[in-house]
C-alpha cells in the first residue's frame, strides 16, 4: 500500500499545460527522487502536493485520505512538510525560534496563557525548547541556536529549513533541491544527513534534485519529468540508464 | 540562555518606565515641575501607549496602519460615553474608570476585527489604505452623531440635538461636532503609567509566546509560515485586534484627561496617526523600547523648545533628522552597540565573574 498516491495529476495556467497526467506512488519509508531538466514542472508538482497551487485535475491521496485542493496549512497538518528551492527562513527570528515555529501545532497553549505566563506556558515552552534543541542537535545546529537565522552560513540555512519542516512532525518530507548552491563537501554531508533523517525519524522522503551524484547515491526510486510529463519511473539504476532519460538530459 | 537575556531586556524597559515615573513624582513633589510640563504627563502616557500598540502592527505584524488614531478615537468616545452615562450610578471614580477602559479596549478591538477580517486576508499594503479611510470616516461619523439620554432610554440622531426629542429630564451626551462635554477627569499620571506598564506587559509577553512567534513568522515569510501549518488570517487578525484594543485604551486615557472631547483633525485625524507612526519609525520598527523613548522625546521636545518661539518647529525638524541619522548610520549603530545598557550590564557581570 502506498503512502502517497498521486493519480492523473494535471494543472494548466491559462493555455499552458504545466503538468499533465502525472503519476506518483510512494511507499512508507522510501527515499524517492523527482528529477528532470529545468522547467520540467518539478516544483509545480511540489506546489500542488502542498496546496500552493490547486490542481486542475487528478487526485492526491495521503494514507488513503484525499487531500486534493486542501489549503497549505491543512495539508501540513495532514502530514506533508516541505523545504523550498530558494531558502525561506524566518530571518529575523533566532535559529531556535525558527524550529519552535515548526512546533507550533504540536505544542499548544492559548494566547491568554502566553500573555499572562500561566504555569502551562512555562511547562509547554520548556518542552518546546527541549524538542527544538534535540532537532537542532541532529543537524549540528545546537551551538547556533541563539543566532539570527539570517546570520547562518548557506549550508546551515538549508539544514535549518529541513529541521523546521521536521518539527511539524510530518509523515512525508518534500525537499526541493536541497543541494542547490552547495559545494561537493557540503553535498556529501547533506547526503549523510538525509540518510540519517530517514533512519532516525523513519521518514518518507521525496526530493527534487539536479545533482546526479546525490540522486544516484541515495534515492531508491526515481520519477523523471520532462515538459510536464512523466518520462520514466522506477528503480534508480534502471531509470538513469534509460536512453530516453539520457536523451532528455544530454540531447541527441 | 537566550530566555534570560530576553527577560533582562524586558526588565530594562519596565525599569525605564518606573524610573521615569519616580523622577517625575519627585520633581512634582519638590515643586520643580512647571504647570505646562505637568499637563503633559498624561498625554505622554497616551502617546507612548499609542506608539507601543502601533509598533505591534508595524513592527511585529509587519503591516502598515495609517489610521491608528481612529481606534484611539473609538476608544475615547466609547469610554467617555460610558462614564457620562454612569456618572451618577457608579460613585467610585476608579471603578468607573477601570470599566470604561475595559469597554474602550473591547470596542476598539471590535472595530479592529471588523476591519481586519476582509483586509488582512489580502497580501500587500491594503491595510494602510483601509485604516487611513477608517480613521477619517470614524471622525466624521462622530461629528454628526447626536446621542441623548432620558428616562425612556437612549436617543440617537444624525441631524441635530433637537431632533433627539428628549424628555424634560433628558440630557445630550454626544452633541455632534461639540462632542462630549463634562467627562470626569479620572486620568492621572499614575494610572497612565500603570496602563503603559500593562501595555508593555501584554505586547512583550505576546511577542515571546507561541502566538507571537507565529505572527513574526508570518511577517518574515508568509509562504514558509503557511507551509509549517500556521493559520495566517487568524494570527494576523489576533495581532491587529490586540493592537487596536491597546489604542482604544490610550483613547480612554486621553478622553478622561479632558473635560471636552471632540473629534477634531488635530487630535484624531490623519496627522495624529502619522505622528504616532513617526514615533514608531524613529524609535525603530519592531523595537518597543525605542518607541517609548521616541514618543517621550518628541512629545516633550516641542514644549521644551517653546522658549525659542519662532525657531521651535525648525529645531524640531533638525532633531527628527538627527534622530534618523543616529538610528540608521552604521557608525552610530556601532557606537550604540558599544554603549548599550545591555552591554554595560553584561560587562559588569563578566567583571564580577572574573573576581
Coordinates of C-alpha atoms in Angstrom, one line a residue:
Chain A
X1 CA 0.0 0.0 0.0
X2 CA 1.4 3.3 -1.0
X3 CA 1.6 6.2 1.4
X4 CA 1.3 8.9 -1.2
X5 CA -0.9 8.2 -4.2
X6 CA -0.9 10.7 -6.9
X7 CA -3.1 9.8 -9.9
X8 CA -3.6 11.6 -13.2
X9 CA -2.5 15.0 -11.7
X10 CA -2.5 17.9 -14.0
X11 CA -2.5 21.7 -13.9
X12 CA -3.0 24.4 -16.6
X13 CA -2.0 28.0 -16.3
X14 CA -4.2 29.6 -18.9
X15 CA -3.3 27.8 -22.1
X16 CA -0.1 26.3 -20.7
X17 CA -0.3 22.7 -19.6
X18 CA 2.5 22.8 -17.0
X19 CA 2.0 19.3 -15.7
X20 CA -0.1 16.5 -17.3
X21 CA -1.3 13.1 -16.2
X22 CA 1.4 12.9 -13.5
X23 CA 1.5 9.7 -11.5
X24 CA 3.4 9.1 -8.3
X25 CA 3.2 6.3 -5.8
X26 CA 5.5 6.4 -2.8
X27 CA 5.6 3.7 -0.1
X28 CA 6.2 4.4 3.5
X29 CA 9.9 4.7 4.3
X30 CA 11.0 5.2 0.7
X31 CA 13.5 7.8 -0.4
X32 CA 12.2 8.9 -3.7
X33 CA 13.7 11.3 -6.3
X34 CA 11.9 13.6 -8.7
X35 CA 14.3 14.7 -11.5
X36 CA 14.1 16.4 -14.8
X37 CA 15.5 19.2 -16.9
X38 CA 14.9 22.8 -15.9
X39 CA 11.3 23.9 -16.4
X40 CA 10.0 20.3 -16.5
X41 CA 7.4 21.1 -13.8
X42 CA 9.0 19.5 -10.7
X43 CA 8.5 22.4 -8.3
X44 CA 5.0 22.8 -9.8
X45 CA 4.3 19.2 -8.6
X46 CA 5.6 20.1 -5.2
X47 CA 3.4 23.2 -5.1
X48 CA 0.4 21.0 -6.0
X49 CA 1.3 18.4 -3.3
X50 CA 1.5 21.2 -0.7
X51 CA -1.6 23.1 -1.7
X52 CA 0.1 26.2 -3.0
X53 CA -1.5 25.5 -6.4
X54 CA -4.8 23.8 -6.9
X55 CA -4.5 21.0 -9.4
X56 CA -6.8 21.4 -12.5
X57 CA -7.4 17.6 -12.4
X58 CA -6.4 14.4 -10.7
X59 CA -6.3 13.4 -7.1
X60 CA -3.7 13.3 -4.3
X61 CA -4.1 10.8 -1.5
X62 CA -2.1 10.7 1.6
X63 CA -2.6 7.4 3.5
X64 CA -5.8 6.9 1.6
X65 CA -7.2 10.4 2.6
X66 CA -8.0 12.7 -0.3
X67 CA -6.1 15.9 0.2
X68 CA -6.5 17.4 -3.2
X69 CA -7.3 21.1 -3.1
X70 CA -6.8 21.5 0.6
X71 CA -5.1 24.6 1.9
X72 CA -1.3 24.6 2.6
X73 CA -1.9 24.9 6.3
X74 CA -4.3 21.9 6.3
X75 CA -2.0 19.8 4.2
X76 CA 0.8 20.4 6.6
X77 CA -1.4 19.3 9.4
X78 CA -2.3 16.2 7.5
X79 CA 1.4 15.3 7.4
X80 CA 3.3 16.8 4.5
X81 CA 6.2 19.2 5.2
X82 CA 8.5 20.8 2.7
X83 CA 11.5 22.9 2.1
X84 CA 12.0 25.5 -0.6
X85 CA 14.2 25.8 -3.6
X86 CA 15.1 29.4 -2.6
X87 CA 15.5 29.2 1.1
X88 CA 12.6 30.6 3.1
X89 CA 13.6 31.0 6.7
X90 CA 12.1 33.4 9.3
X91 CA 15.1 35.6 9.0
X92 CA 14.5 37.9 11.9
X93 CA 13.9 35.1 14.3
X94 CA 16.6 33.1 16.1
X95 CA 17.5 29.6 14.9
X96 CA 15.8 28.1 17.9
X97 CA 12.6 30.1 17.3
X98 CA 12.5 29.0 13.6
X99 CA 12.2 25.4 14.8
X100 CA 9.8 26.4 17.5
X101 CA 7.5 27.9 14.9
X102 CA 7.6 24.5 13.3
X103 CA 6.5 23.0 16.6
X104 CA 3.5 25.4 16.6
X105 CA 0.8 22.9 16.1
X106 CA 2.4 20.1 18.1
X107 CA 2.6 22.0 21.3
X108 CA -0.3 24.2 22.1
X109 CA -1.4 26.8 24.7
X110 CA -3.7 29.7 24.3
X111 CA -2.7 33.3 23.7
X112 CA -4.0 34.3 27.1
X113 CA -1.8 31.7 28.7
X114 CA 1.1 33.1 26.8
X115 CA 0.4 36.7 27.8
X116 CA -0.1 36.0 31.4
X117 CA 2.7 33.4 31.6
X118 CA 0.5 30.8 33.3
X119 CA 2.1 27.6 34.5
X120 CA 1.1 25.9 31.3
X121 CA 3.2 28.4 29.4
X122 CA 6.4 27.6 31.2
X123 CA 5.8 23.9 31.0
X124 CA 5.0 23.9 27.3
X125 CA 7.8 26.3 26.4
X126 CA 10.2 24.1 28.2
X127 CA 9.1 21.1 26.3
X128 CA 9.3 23.0 23.1
X129 CA 12.8 24.2 23.9
X130 CA 13.9 20.6 24.6
X131 CA 12.3 19.2 21.5
X132 CA 13.8 22.0 19.3
X133 CA 17.3 21.6 20.7
X134 CA 17.0 17.9 20.1
X135 CA 16.2 18.5 16.5
X136 CA 18.9 21.1 16.1
X137 CA 21.4 18.7 17.6
X138 CA 20.6 16.2 14.8
X139 CA 21.6 18.8 12.3
X140 CA 24.6 20.0 14.3
X141 CA 23.0 23.4 14.7
X142 CA 22.6 23.4 18.5
X143 CA 25.5 25.7 19.1
X144 CA 24.0 28.3 16.8
X145 CA 20.6 28.2 18.5
X146 CA 20.6 31.8 19.6
X147 CA 21.9 33.3 16.3
X148 CA 19.5 35.0 13.9
X149 CA 18.6 32.7 11.1
X150 CA 19.9 35.1 8.5
X151 CA 23.3 35.0 10.1
X152 CA 23.8 31.3 9.4
X153 CA 26.0 30.3 6.5
X154 CA 24.2 29.0 3.5
X155 CA 24.6 25.3 4.1
X156 CA 23.4 25.6 7.6
X157 CA 20.4 27.6 6.5
X158 CA 19.4 24.7 4.3
X159 CA 19.7 22.3 7.2
X160 CA 17.7 24.6 9.4
X161 CA 14.9 24.6 6.8
X162 CA 14.9 20.8 7.0
X163 CA 14.9 20.9 10.8
X164 CA 11.9 23.3 10.8
X165 CA 10.0 21.1 8.4
X166 CA 10.7 18.0 10.6
X167 CA 9.4 19.9 13.6
X168 CA 5.9 19.8 12.2
X169 CA 6.1 16.0 12.7
X170 CA 5.3 15.1 9.1
X171 CA 4.7 11.7 7.5
X172 CA 6.2 12.8 4.2
X173 CA 9.0 15.2 3.8
X174 CA 9.4 17.1 0.5
X175 CA 12.9 18.5 -0.2
X176 CA 13.1 21.0 -3.1
X177 CA 16.7 21.0 -4.4
X178 CA 18.4 20.6 -1.0
X179 CA 21.9 20.6 -2.5
X180 CA 21.4 23.7 -4.7
X181 CA 24.4 26.0 -4.3
X182 CA 26.4 23.6 -2.2
X183 CA 30.0 22.6 -2.8
X184 CA 30.8 18.9 -3.1
X185 CA 31.8 18.5 0.5
X186 CA 28.6 20.1 1.7
X187 CA 26.6 17.9 -0.7
X188 CA 28.3 14.8 0.8
X189 CA 27.4 16.0 4.2
X190 CA 23.8 16.6 3.2
X191 CA 23.6 13.1 1.7
X192 CA 24.6 11.7 5.1
X193 CA 22.0 14.0 6.8
X194 CA 19.2 12.9 4.6
X195 CA 20.1 9.2 5.2
X196 CA 20.2 10.0 8.9
X197 CA 16.8 11.6 8.9
X198 CA 15.3 8.7 7.2
X199 CA 16.7 6.2 9.6
X200 CA 16.3 8.2 12.8
X201 CA 12.8 9.6 12.1
X202 CA 11.6 6.7 10.0
X203 CA 10.7 9.3 7.4
X204 CA 9.4 9.0 3.9
X205 CA 11.2 11.5 1.7
X206 CA 10.5 12.9 -1.8
X207 CA 13.2 15.1 -3.2
X208 CA 13.9 17.2 -6.3
X209 CA 17.5 17.4 -7.2
X210 CA 19.8 18.2 -10.1
X211 CA 22.9 16.8 -8.5
X212 CA 23.1 13.3 -10.1
X213 CA 25.7 12.2 -7.6
X214 CA 23.3 12.8 -4.8
X215 CA 20.3 11.3 -6.7
X216 CA 22.1 8.1 -7.6
X217 CA 23.7 8.0 -4.2
X218 CA 20.7 8.0 -2.0
X219 CA 17.4 7.7 -4.0
X220 CA 15.9 4.3 -4.3
X221 CA 13.4 5.2 -6.9
X222 CA 13.1 7.9 -9.4
X223 CA 10.5 9.7 -11.5
X224 CA 11.8 11.7 -14.4
X225 CA 9.7 14.6 -15.5
X226 CA 10.1 16.3 -18.9
X227 CA 7.8 19.0 -20.3
X228 CA 5.3 18.3 -17.6
X229 CA 5.0 14.6 -18.4
X230 CA 6.4 11.5 -16.8
X231 CA 9.3 10.3 -18.9
X232 CA 10.4 7.3 -16.9
X233 CA 9.7 5.8 -13.5
X234 CA 11.2 3.0 -11.4
X235 CA 14.4 1.9 -9.7
X236 CA 17.2 4.5 -9.8
X237 CA 19.7 2.5 -11.7
X238 CA 17.2 1.4 -14.4
X239 CA 15.9 4.9 -14.8
X240 CA 19.3 6.6 -15.1
X241 CA 20.3 4.1 -17.8
X242 CA 17.1 4.7 -19.8
X243 CA 18.0 6.1 -23.2
X244 CA 15.0 8.4 -23.2
X245 CA 16.2 9.9 -19.9
X246 CA 19.7 10.4 -21.2
X247 CA 18.4 12.0 -24.3
X248 CA 16.3 14.4 -22.3
X249 CA 19.2 15.5 -20.2
X250 CA 22.1 15.5 -22.8
X251 CA 20.2 15.9 -26.0
X252 CA 20.6 13.7 -29.1
Chain B
X1 CA 20.5 31.2 28.0
X2 CA 18.6 33.3 25.4
X3 CA 15.4 33.4 27.6
X4 CA 17.4 35.0 30.3
X5 CA 18.7 37.7 28.0
X6 CA 15.2 38.5 26.7
X7 CA 13.8 38.8 30.2
X8 CA 16.6 41.1 31.2
X9 CA 16.0 43.2 28.2
X10 CA 12.3 43.4 29.2
X11 CA 13.2 44.4 32.7
X12 CA 15.3 47.3 31.5
X13 CA 12.2 48.5 29.6
X14 CA 9.9 48.2 32.6
X15 CA 12.6 49.7 34.8
X16 CA 13.0 52.7 32.5
X17 CA 9.3 53.5 32.7
X18 CA 9.2 53.1 36.5
X19 CA 12.3 55.2 36.9
X20 CA 10.8 57.9 34.7
X21 CA 7.7 57.8 36.9
X22 CA 9.6 58.1 40.1
X23 CA 11.7 61.0 38.8
X24 CA 8.6 62.8 37.7
X25 CA 6.9 62.2 41.1
X26 CA 10.0 63.6 42.9
X27 CA 10.1 66.6 40.7
X28 CA 6.4 67.2 41.2
X29 CA 6.7 66.7 44.9
X30 CA 9.5 69.2 45.2
X31 CA 7.7 71.7 43.0
X32 CA 10.3 71.7 40.3
X33 CA 7.8 70.8 37.5
X34 CA 6.2 73.7 35.6
X35 CA 2.5 73.5 35.2
X36 CA 2.9 73.2 31.5
X37 CA 5.0 70.1 31.9
X38 CA 2.5 68.7 34.5
X39 CA -0.2 69.0 31.9
X40 CA 2.0 67.0 29.5
X41 CA 2.4 63.9 31.7
X42 CA -0.9 62.2 30.9
X43 CA -0.7 62.9 27.1
X44 CA 2.8 61.5 27.3
X45 CA 1.4 58.2 28.6
X46 CA -1.3 58.3 25.9
X47 CA 1.3 58.7 23.1
X48 CA 3.7 56.1 24.4
X49 CA 0.9 53.6 24.7
X50 CA -0.2 54.5 21.1
X51 CA 3.4 54.1 19.9
X52 CA 3.8 50.7 21.5
X53 CA 0.5 49.5 20.2
X54 CA 1.2 50.7 16.7
X55 CA 4.6 49.0 16.9
X56 CA 2.8 45.8 17.4
X57 CA 1.1 46.3 14.0
X58 CA 4.0 47.8 12.1
X59 CA 7.0 46.1 13.7
X60 CA 5.7 42.7 14.8
X61 CA 2.9 42.0 12.4
X62 CA 4.7 43.8 9.5
X63 CA 1.6 45.6 8.2
X64 CA 1.2 49.4 7.8
X65 CA -1.6 51.1 9.7
X66 CA -2.3 54.8 8.8
X67 CA -5.4 55.1 10.9
X68 CA -4.3 54.2 14.4
X69 CA -5.8 57.4 15.7
X70 CA -9.2 56.1 14.5
X71 CA -9.0 53.3 17.1
X72 CA -8.0 55.8 19.7
X73 CA -11.0 57.9 18.7
X74 CA -13.3 54.9 19.0
X75 CA -11.9 54.1 22.4
X76 CA -12.1 57.7 23.6
X77 CA -15.7 58.2 22.7
X78 CA -17.0 54.8 23.9
X79 CA -15.3 55.2 27.3
X80 CA -16.3 58.8 27.7
X81 CA -19.9 57.9 26.7
X82 CA -19.9 55.1 29.3
X83 CA -18.5 57.5 32.0
X84 CA -21.1 60.1 31.2
X85 CA -23.9 57.6 31.5
X86 CA -22.6 56.1 34.7
X87 CA -21.5 59.3 36.3
X88 CA -24.3 59.2 38.9
X89 CA -24.7 55.4 39.0
X90 CA -21.2 54.3 39.9
X91 CA -19.8 56.6 42.6
X92 CA -16.3 55.2 42.8
X93 CA -14.4 57.0 40.1
X94 CA -11.6 54.4 40.0
X95 CA -14.1 51.5 39.4
X96 CA -15.9 53.6 36.8
X97 CA -12.7 54.4 35.0
X98 CA -11.5 50.8 35.0
X99 CA -14.8 49.6 33.5
X100 CA -14.5 52.5 31.0
X101 CA -11.0 51.4 30.0
X102 CA -12.2 47.8 29.5
X103 CA -15.1 49.0 27.4
X104 CA -12.8 51.1 25.2
X105 CA -10.5 48.2 24.7
X106 CA -13.4 45.9 23.7
X107 CA -15.0 48.4 21.3
X108 CA -11.7 49.3 19.7
X109 CA -10.8 45.6 19.3
X110 CA -14.2 45.0 17.7
X111 CA -13.5 47.7 15.1
X112 CA -10.1 46.2 14.6
X113 CA -11.6 42.8 13.9
X114 CA -14.3 44.2 11.6
X115 CA -11.6 46.0 9.5
X116 CA -9.1 43.2 9.8
X117 CA -11.4 40.3 8.6
X118 CA -11.6 41.4 5.0
X119 CA -8.3 43.3 4.7
X120 CA -5.8 41.1 6.4
X121 CA -6.6 38.2 4.0
X122 CA -5.1 40.3 1.3
X123 CA -1.4 40.5 0.6
X124 CA 0.1 43.9 0.2
X125 CA -0.5 47.4 1.6
X126 CA -4.2 47.3 1.7
X127 CA -4.4 47.6 5.4
X128 CA -2.7 51.1 5.1
X129 CA -5.4 52.3 2.7
X130 CA -8.3 50.9 4.6
X131 CA -7.2 52.1 8.0
X132 CA -6.5 55.5 6.5
X133 CA -10.1 55.7 5.4
X134 CA -11.3 54.3 8.7
X135 CA -9.6 57.0 10.6
X136 CA -11.2 59.7 8.6
X137 CA -14.7 58.1 8.5
X138 CA -14.9 57.4 12.2
X139 CA -14.0 61.0 12.9
X140 CA -16.7 62.4 10.6
X141 CA -19.3 60.0 11.8
X142 CA -18.8 61.1 15.4
X143 CA -19.0 64.7 14.3
X144 CA -22.6 64.2 13.1
X145 CA -23.7 61.9 15.9
X146 CA -26.1 63.1 18.5
X147 CA -26.9 60.9 21.4
X148 CA -29.1 61.8 24.3
X149 CA -30.4 60.0 27.4
X150 CA -33.6 60.5 29.3
X151 CA -36.0 58.4 31.4
X152 CA -37.1 56.4 28.3
X153 CA -33.6 55.4 27.4
X154 CA -31.1 56.4 24.7
X155 CA -32.0 58.6 21.7
X156 CA -29.8 58.7 18.6
X157 CA -29.9 61.1 15.7
X158 CA -27.6 62.2 13.0
X159 CA -29.3 65.6 12.4
X160 CA -29.2 67.8 15.4
X161 CA -29.8 67.7 19.1
X162 CA -33.4 69.0 18.9
X163 CA -34.5 66.0 16.7
X164 CA -33.5 63.7 19.5
X165 CA -36.9 64.5 21.1
X166 CA -35.6 64.2 24.7
X167 CA -38.0 64.3 27.6
X168 CA -37.5 67.1 30.1
X169 CA -35.2 65.2 32.3
X170 CA -33.1 64.3 29.2
X171 CA -29.5 65.2 28.7
X172 CA -27.5 65.4 25.5
X173 CA -24.4 63.2 25.9
X174 CA -22.7 63.3 22.4
X175 CA -23.5 66.7 20.9
X176 CA -22.4 66.3 17.3
X177 CA -19.3 68.4 16.5
X178 CA -19.2 69.7 20.0
X179 CA -18.5 66.2 21.2
X180 CA -18.8 65.1 24.8
X181 CA -18.7 67.8 27.5
X182 CA -18.1 67.2 31.2
X183 CA -16.3 63.9 31.1
X184 CA -15.0 63.2 34.6
X185 CA -11.3 63.9 34.8
X186 CA -10.3 60.4 36.0
X187 CA -6.9 60.2 34.2
X188 CA -3.9 60.7 36.4
X189 CA -0.2 60.3 35.7
X190 CA -0.1 57.2 38.0
X191 CA -3.0 55.5 36.1
X192 CA -1.3 56.4 32.8
X193 CA 2.0 54.8 33.9
X194 CA 0.1 51.7 35.1
X195 CA -1.6 51.4 31.8
X196 CA 1.7 51.8 29.9
X197 CA 3.2 49.1 32.0
X198 CA 0.2 46.8 31.3
X199 CA 0.5 47.6 27.6
X200 CA 4.2 46.7 27.7
X201 CA 3.4 43.5 29.6
X202 CA 0.9 42.4 27.1
X203 CA 2.9 43.3 24.0
X204 CA 6.3 42.0 25.2
X205 CA 4.8 38.7 26.6
X206 CA 2.8 38.3 23.4
X207 CA 5.9 38.7 21.3
X208 CA 7.6 36.0 23.3
X209 CA 4.8 33.4 23.2
X210 CA 3.7 30.8 20.7
X211 CA 1.2 33.2 19.1
X212 CA 3.7 36.0 18.9
X213 CA 6.3 33.7 17.2
X214 CA 3.6 32.7 14.7
X215 CA 2.9 36.4 14.0
X216 CA 6.6 37.2 13.5
X217 CA 7.0 34.1 11.3
X218 CA 4.2 35.4 9.1
X219 CA 5.9 38.8 8.9
X220 CA 9.2 37.2 7.9
X221 CA 7.9 34.8 5.4
X222 CA 4.3 34.2 4.8
X223 CA 4.7 31.2 2.4
X224 CA 7.0 29.4 4.8
X225 CA 4.7 30.1 7.7
X226 CA 1.8 28.5 5.8
X227 CA 4.0 25.6 4.9
X228 CA 4.6 24.8 8.6
X229 CA 0.8 24.8 9.3
X230 CA 0.3 28.3 10.7
X231 CA -3.2 29.8 10.2
X232 CA -2.2 33.1 8.6
X233 CA -5.5 35.0 8.9
X234 CA -6.1 34.0 12.5
X235 CA -2.8 35.3 13.8
X236 CA -2.7 38.4 11.7
X237 CA -6.2 39.3 13.0
X238 CA -5.2 38.5 16.6
X239 CA -2.2 40.8 16.5
X240 CA -4.2 43.6 14.8
X241 CA -7.0 43.3 17.3
X242 CA -4.7 43.5 20.3
X243 CA -3.0 46.5 18.7
X244 CA -6.4 48.2 18.1
X245 CA -7.6 47.5 21.6
X246 CA -4.5 49.0 23.2
X247 CA -5.0 52.1 21.0
X248 CA -8.6 52.1 22.4
X249 CA -7.1 52.1 26.0
X250 CA -4.9 55.1 25.1
X251 CA -8.1 56.8 23.8
X252 CA -9.8 56.2 27.2
X253 CA -6.9 57.7 29.0
X254 CA -7.0 60.7 26.6
X255 CA -10.7 61.2 26.9
X256 CA -10.7 61.3 30.7
X257 CA -7.9 63.8 30.8
X258 CA -10.0 66.5 29.1
X259 CA -13.3 68.0 30.1
X260 CA -14.4 68.4 26.5
X261 CA -13.9 65.7 24.0
X262 CA -14.5 66.3 20.3
X263 CA -13.2 64.6 17.2
X264 CA -11.0 67.2 15.5
X265 CA -8.5 66.6 12.8
X266 CA -5.9 67.8 15.4
X267 CA -6.5 65.0 17.9
X268 CA -7.9 62.1 16.0
X269 CA -7.1 62.9 12.4
X270 CA -4.6 61.8 9.8
X271 CA -1.8 63.9 11.3
X272 CA -2.1 62.2 14.6
X273 CA -1.8 58.8 13.0
X274 CA 1.2 59.9 11.1
X275 CA 2.7 61.4 14.3
X276 CA 2.4 58.1 16.1
X277 CA 3.9 56.3 13.1
X278 CA 6.8 58.8 13.3
X279 CA 7.4 57.7 16.9
X280 CA 7.5 54.1 15.8
X281 CA 9.8 54.6 12.9
X282 CA 12.2 56.9 14.8
X283 CA 12.3 54.5 17.7
X284 CA 13.0 51.6 15.4
X285 CA 10.4 49.4 13.8
X286 CA 9.9 46.4 16.0
X287 CA 11.8 48.0 18.8
X288 CA 9.4 48.5 21.7
X289 CA 11.7 50.4 24.0
X290 CA 12.7 52.7 21.1
X291 CA 9.0 53.6 20.6
X292 CA 8.7 54.7 24.2
X293 CA 11.8 56.8 24.1
X294 CA 10.9 58.4 20.7
X295 CA 7.4 59.1 21.8
X296 CA 8.6 60.7 25.1
X297 CA 11.3 62.8 23.5
X298 CA 9.1 64.0 20.6
X299 CA 6.2 64.9 22.9
X300 CA 8.3 66.8 25.4
X301 CA 10.6 68.5 22.8
X302 CA 8.1 71.0 21.3
X303 CA 7.2 72.2 24.9
X304 CA 10.9 72.5 25.9
X305 CA 11.6 74.4 22.8
X306 CA 8.8 76.9 23.5
X307 CA 11.5 79.4 24.6
X308 CA 12.8 79.5 21.0
X309 CA 9.4 80.6 19.9
X310 CA 9.6 81.1 16.1
X311 CA 12.5 78.6 15.7
X312 CA 10.7 75.9 17.5
X313 CA 9.5 73.9 14.6
X314 CA 12.8 74.4 12.8
X315 CA 14.7 72.8 15.7
X316 CA 12.1 70.1 16.0
X317 CA 12.8 69.2 12.3
X318 CA 16.5 69.2 12.9
X319 CA 16.1 66.8 15.9
X320 CA 14.0 64.5 13.7
X321 CA 16.7 64.4 11.1
X322 CA 19.4 63.9 13.7
X323 CA 17.4 61.0 15.2
X324 CA 17.0 59.4 11.9
X325 CA 20.7 59.6 11.2
X326 CA 21.5 58.4 14.6
X327 CA 19.3 55.3 14.2
X328 CA 20.5 54.4 10.7
X329 CA 24.1 55.3 10.1
X330 CA 26.5 52.4 10.5
X331 CA 28.9 54.4 12.7
X332 CA 26.1 55.4 15.0
X333 CA 24.8 51.9 15.2
X334 CA 28.3 50.7 16.2
X335 CA 28.5 53.4 18.8
X336 CA 25.1 52.4 20.2
X337 CA 26.1 48.8 20.5
X338 CA 29.2 49.7 22.3
X339 CA 27.4 51.8 24.8
X340 CA 24.1 49.9 25.2
X341 CA 22.7 49.3 28.7
X342 CA 22.5 45.6 28.0
X343 CA 26.2 45.6 27.2
X344 CA 27.1 47.6 30.3
X345 CA 25.2 45.1 32.5
X346 CA 26.8 42.2 30.7
X347 CA 30.3 43.5 31.1
X348 CA 29.7 44.3 34.7
X349 CA 28.5 40.8 35.3
X350 CA 31.6 39.5 33.5
X351 CA 33.8 41.6 35.7
X352 CA 32.1 40.1 38.7
X353 CA 32.6 36.6 37.5
X354 CA 36.3 37.3 36.9
X355 CA 36.6 38.5 40.5

